[in-house]
Each structure stands twice: as C-alpha cells, then as structure tokens.
Amino acid sequence: MSSPDRVMIDRRAFLGGLGLSVLAVPLTADAQPAVKVPRIGFLNPSGPAPAAGFIAGADEPLWIKLRSEPYLVVFMRHTHSTGGNPLTWDETGNCRGEVVLSANGKAHAKKIGDAFVQHGVKPSRLISSPMCRCRETAQIAFGSNYVTDAALREIASADAERTAAYEKTAVSLIVKHLGNAPVVFVSHRPNINLLTMELIAEGDLLIGRADEKGEIDVVGKMRIEP
C-alpha cells in the first residue's frame, strides 16, 4: 500500500484531471464515479437493535452498518448558513465576521442528531472544522465533545501547502479515533471531496470505511432532509 504522502499526491492528481465541470455539479445517485461504487450491506439480524419507536426504512442497511461495523466514518457538511465570505475565520473562536448557521440550519442540525439517536447510533468521536458553521452543526447535532484543528478549515481557494496540511491532519485524526463506533467528520464540501472523491449536499451522510492508512472506501450515502 502506498504511503499517506503518496496517497495525497495521487488524489490531487486524480481530482485535477476531472476538470472544473465535475466540481461544479454534485454527484447524483445515477452518476457515481466508477472508482467509488457504493456497496449497501444486507440486514444483519444480530446487530444492535434501533431505539424504541423507530420505523425501518430504505436506509436501514446503512444504519445497521453504523451500529454494528467498526472503522466507519460519517462525513457531513455543515447545515444551512446565513451567507457571507466562507473563508473568513475568527481564530479566537468568537465567530466575528464568520458565516454562521441560519435558524433553518440549526433546526436541520438538530434533526440530524435526532436521527442518530432514533437509530441507536452513538458516534465514538466528533471531528469538526474550526469554522463556526461546522462547530455549531457538530454541537447542536451531537454535543460539544468534538476535536478540531486550524488545518481543518475550508480549503476552497487554498494553496497546495495548506491543502496538503489539511489532508494530513484530517487523515491523522480519523485514524487516531477509529473504533467500534463511527467517527463523525463535520466539514466543508471541498474538504470532504478531497478525502472521498464525492461531492455531497447539506443533509447528506456519506459513510466510508477507513483503513489504518486513512484510505477511505465509500460504502453508501443517505440523506436527512431539512
């Protein structure tokens, strides 16, 4: 298996070859890249039972994976924000001048957290971008016990050095916290795309399996509507 540094180079080379047209259009269920075909698992009757009152739906195979399989990561974007310059970051953590969640975004974040509770899935660790809209999403959905790092902020328009620092830090944190329960990674569209080669919308939950080197194999995607 290639080293993490080689993996970062290969991914960036692959993404560059896709062209700007790919980055401009979110992937749909009918247009997944050939190299990442979602594989939806079968029901596992022996897996932990969902919370009382839950009604099984089309996404239940993925929820069962999250309840019963190790080394999974849930990638999600922050929910709806108020708008503004998405790259503005207040290093003090006080959100001055930053994009923050709208009222709809806060309600959506709570709905996502409620879905995890209803399906009996408790993340082992939260990892969040330090930017306020992501920290708000993580805290409202899952609580304040998250880890973050300055390198995890949005990388849109970032130079190659900062992009590489983001990927190295993100992979290191994911690998560090892998376990029997899923890690939830709250971030930005370009940041998630770099790690998974998938573009996701607000409310999408992209589930991947990570190995000891931080390689992500996407196993499926589901959506929590606002």
Coordinates of C-alpha atoms in Angstrom, one line a residue:
M1 CA 0.0 0.0 0.0
S2 CA 1.2 3.5 -0.8
S3 CA 2.3 5.9 1.9
P4 CA -0.1 8.7 3.1
D5 CA 2.1 11.3 1.3
R6 CA 1.9 9.3 -2.0
V7 CA -1.9 8.9 -1.4
M8 CA -2.2 12.7 -1.1
I9 CA -0.3 13.3 -4.3
D10 CA -2.3 10.6 -6.2
R11 CA -5.6 12.0 -5.1
R12 CA -4.8 15.6 -6.0
A13 CA -3.6 14.4 -9.4
F14 CA -6.9 12.5 -9.9
L15 CA -9.0 15.4 -8.9
G16 CA -7.1 17.8 -11.1
G17 CA -7.8 15.5 -14.1
L18 CA -11.5 15.6 -13.5
G19 CA -11.8 19.3 -14.5
L20 CA -13.8 22.1 -13.1
S21 CA -17.0 20.8 -14.6
V22 CA -17.1 17.9 -12.1
L23 CA -16.5 20.2 -9.1
A24 CA -19.4 22.4 -10.2
V25 CA -22.0 19.6 -10.3
P26 CA -22.9 17.5 -7.2
L27 CA -23.0 13.7 -7.9
T28 CA -26.4 12.1 -8.0
A29 CA -27.4 8.5 -7.3
D30 CA -27.3 7.9 -11.0
A31 CA -23.9 9.5 -11.6
Q32 CA -21.4 8.0 -9.1
P33 CA -17.8 7.7 -10.3
A34 CA -16.7 4.3 -11.4
V35 CA -13.9 4.1 -8.9
K36 CA -16.3 4.6 -5.9
V37 CA -19.4 2.3 -6.3
P38 CA -21.5 2.4 -3.1
R39 CA -22.0 -1.1 -1.7
I40 CA -25.0 -1.3 0.5
G41 CA -24.8 -4.1 3.1
F42 CA -27.5 -6.6 3.9
L43 CA -29.5 -6.6 7.1
N44 CA -27.7 -8.1 10.0
P45 CA -30.3 -9.6 12.4
S46 CA -27.7 -10.0 15.1
G47 CA -26.8 -6.3 15.1
P48 CA -27.8 -4.0 17.9
A49 CA -31.5 -3.0 17.9
P50 CA -32.5 0.5 17.0
A51 CA -34.1 2.8 19.5
A52 CA -37.7 2.2 20.6
G53 CA -40.3 3.6 18.2
F54 CA -38.1 3.5 15.2
I55 CA -39.7 2.5 11.8
A56 CA -37.2 0.8 9.4
G57 CA -36.8 2.5 6.0
A58 CA -34.8 2.2 2.8
D59 CA -31.6 3.5 4.6
E60 CA -31.8 0.9 7.4
P61 CA -29.0 -1.3 5.9
L62 CA -26.6 1.7 6.3
W63 CA -27.9 2.4 9.9
I64 CA -27.2 -1.2 10.7
K65 CA -23.7 -0.9 9.4
L66 CA -23.2 2.2 11.6
R67 CA -24.5 0.3 14.7
S68 CA -22.5 -2.9 14.1
E69 CA -19.4 -2.4 12.0
P70 CA -16.0 -1.0 13.0
Y71 CA -13.8 1.6 11.3
L72 CA -16.6 3.6 9.8
V73 CA -16.6 7.4 9.2
V74 CA -19.7 9.6 8.6
F75 CA -18.8 12.6 6.5
M76 CA -21.2 15.5 6.6
R77 CA -21.3 19.2 5.7
H78 CA -22.4 21.9 8.0
T79 CA -26.1 22.7 7.6
H80 CA -27.6 25.9 6.1
S81 CA -25.8 29.1 6.9
T82 CA -26.5 32.8 6.8
G83 CA -24.1 33.5 3.9
G84 CA -21.1 35.7 3.6
N85 CA -17.4 35.1 2.9
P86 CA -17.0 31.4 3.5
L87 CA -13.2 31.7 4.0
T88 CA -13.4 34.3 6.8
W89 CA -12.2 32.7 10.1
D90 CA -12.0 34.2 13.5
E91 CA -9.1 32.4 15.2
T92 CA -10.3 33.4 18.6
G93 CA -13.4 31.2 18.2
N94 CA -15.8 34.0 18.8
C95 CA -17.2 33.9 15.2
R96 CA -16.6 37.6 14.5
G97 CA -17.2 38.1 10.7
E98 CA -17.7 34.4 10.1
V99 CA -20.5 32.6 8.3
V100 CA -22.8 31.0 10.9
L101 CA -25.8 28.8 10.8
S102 CA -29.2 30.2 10.0
A103 CA -32.3 29.3 12.0
N104 CA -33.1 26.6 9.4
G105 CA -29.6 25.3 9.6
K106 CA -29.8 24.9 13.4
A107 CA -33.1 23.1 13.1
H108 CA -31.6 20.8 10.4
A109 CA -28.6 20.0 12.6
K110 CA -30.9 19.0 15.5
K111 CA -32.8 16.8 13.1
I112 CA -29.6 15.0 12.0
G113 CA -28.6 14.4 15.6
D114 CA -32.1 13.2 16.4
A115 CA -31.9 10.7 13.6
F116 CA -28.7 9.2 15.1
V117 CA -30.5 8.8 18.4
Q118 CA -33.6 7.3 16.9
H119 CA -31.4 4.7 15.0
G120 CA -29.4 3.8 18.1
V121 CA -26.1 5.2 16.7
K122 CA -23.7 6.9 19.1
P123 CA -20.5 8.3 17.4
S124 CA -17.3 7.4 19.1
R125 CA -15.7 10.8 18.3
L126 CA -16.6 14.0 16.6
I127 CA -14.1 15.8 14.3
S128 CA -15.0 19.3 13.2
S129 CA -13.7 22.1 11.1
P130 CA -12.8 25.0 13.4
M131 CA -15.0 27.4 11.4
C132 CA -18.2 28.4 13.3
R133 CA -20.8 26.9 11.0
C134 CA -19.2 23.5 11.3
R135 CA -18.7 23.7 15.1
E136 CA -22.3 24.9 15.5
T137 CA -23.5 21.9 13.4
A138 CA -21.5 19.4 15.4
Q139 CA -22.5 20.8 18.8
I140 CA -26.2 21.1 18.0
A141 CA -26.3 17.6 16.4
F142 CA -24.0 15.7 18.7
G143 CA -22.8 17.8 21.6
S144 CA -19.7 19.8 22.4
N145 CA -17.2 17.0 22.8
Y146 CA -15.5 17.4 19.4
V147 CA -11.9 17.7 18.3
T148 CA -10.7 20.3 15.8
D149 CA -7.6 21.8 14.3
A150 CA -6.8 25.0 12.5
A151 CA -5.7 23.0 9.5
L152 CA -9.3 21.6 9.1
R153 CA -10.8 24.9 8.0
E154 CA -12.3 25.2 4.5
I155 CA -9.7 24.6 1.7
A156 CA -11.6 26.3 -1.2
S157 CA -9.0 28.5 -3.0
A158 CA -6.3 27.3 -0.6
D159 CA -2.8 26.9 -1.8
A160 CA -1.2 23.5 -2.3
E161 CA 0.7 23.7 1.0
R162 CA -2.4 24.3 3.1
T163 CA -4.4 21.7 1.2
A164 CA -1.7 19.2 1.9
A165 CA -1.7 20.2 5.6
Y166 CA -5.5 19.7 5.8
E167 CA -5.4 16.3 4.3
K168 CA -2.5 15.1 6.5
T169 CA -4.3 16.4 9.7
A170 CA -7.7 15.1 8.7
V171 CA -6.4 11.6 7.9
S172 CA -4.3 11.5 11.2
L173 CA -7.3 12.4 13.3
I174 CA -9.6 9.9 11.6
V175 CA -7.1 7.1 12.0
K176 CA -6.5 8.0 15.6
H177 CA -10.2 7.8 16.6
L178 CA -11.3 4.8 14.6
G179 CA -13.0 2.1 16.6
N180 CA -16.1 0.0 17.0
A181 CA -18.5 3.1 16.8
P182 CA -18.4 5.5 13.9
V183 CA -16.4 8.7 13.7
V184 CA -18.4 11.7 12.5
F185 CA -16.5 14.3 10.5
V186 CA -18.2 17.7 10.1
S187 CA -16.6 19.7 7.4
H188 CA -17.0 21.6 4.1
R189 CA -17.8 20.3 0.6
P190 CA -14.3 20.7 -1.0
N191 CA -12.7 19.2 2.1
I192 CA -14.9 16.1 2.1
N193 CA -14.4 15.8 -1.7
L194 CA -10.6 15.7 -1.3
L195 CA -10.8 12.8 1.1
T196 CA -13.6 10.8 -0.5
M197 CA -13.8 12.0 -4.2
E198 CA -17.5 12.6 -3.5
L199 CA -19.5 15.9 -3.6
I200 CA -22.3 16.0 -1.0
A201 CA -25.1 18.4 -0.2
E202 CA -26.3 19.7 3.2
G203 CA -28.0 16.8 5.0
D204 CA -26.2 14.1 3.1
L205 CA -24.4 11.5 5.3
L206 CA -21.6 9.9 3.4
I207 CA -20.4 6.6 5.0
G208 CA -16.9 5.4 4.4
R209 CA -14.7 2.6 5.8
A210 CA -11.2 3.8 6.7
D211 CA -8.1 1.6 6.9
E212 CA -5.0 2.1 9.1
K213 CA -3.5 4.4 6.5
G214 CA -6.6 6.6 6.3
E215 CA -7.7 5.3 2.9
I216 CA -11.5 5.9 2.6
D217 CA -13.7 3.3 0.8
V218 CA -17.2 4.8 0.4
V219 CA -19.9 2.2 1.3
G220 CA -23.0 4.3 0.9
K221 CA -24.9 7.6 1.3
M222 CA -28.2 8.6 2.8
R223 CA -29.9 11.9 3.4
I224 CA -31.6 13.6 6.3
E225 CA -34.0 16.2 4.8
P226 CA -34.3 19.6 6.5

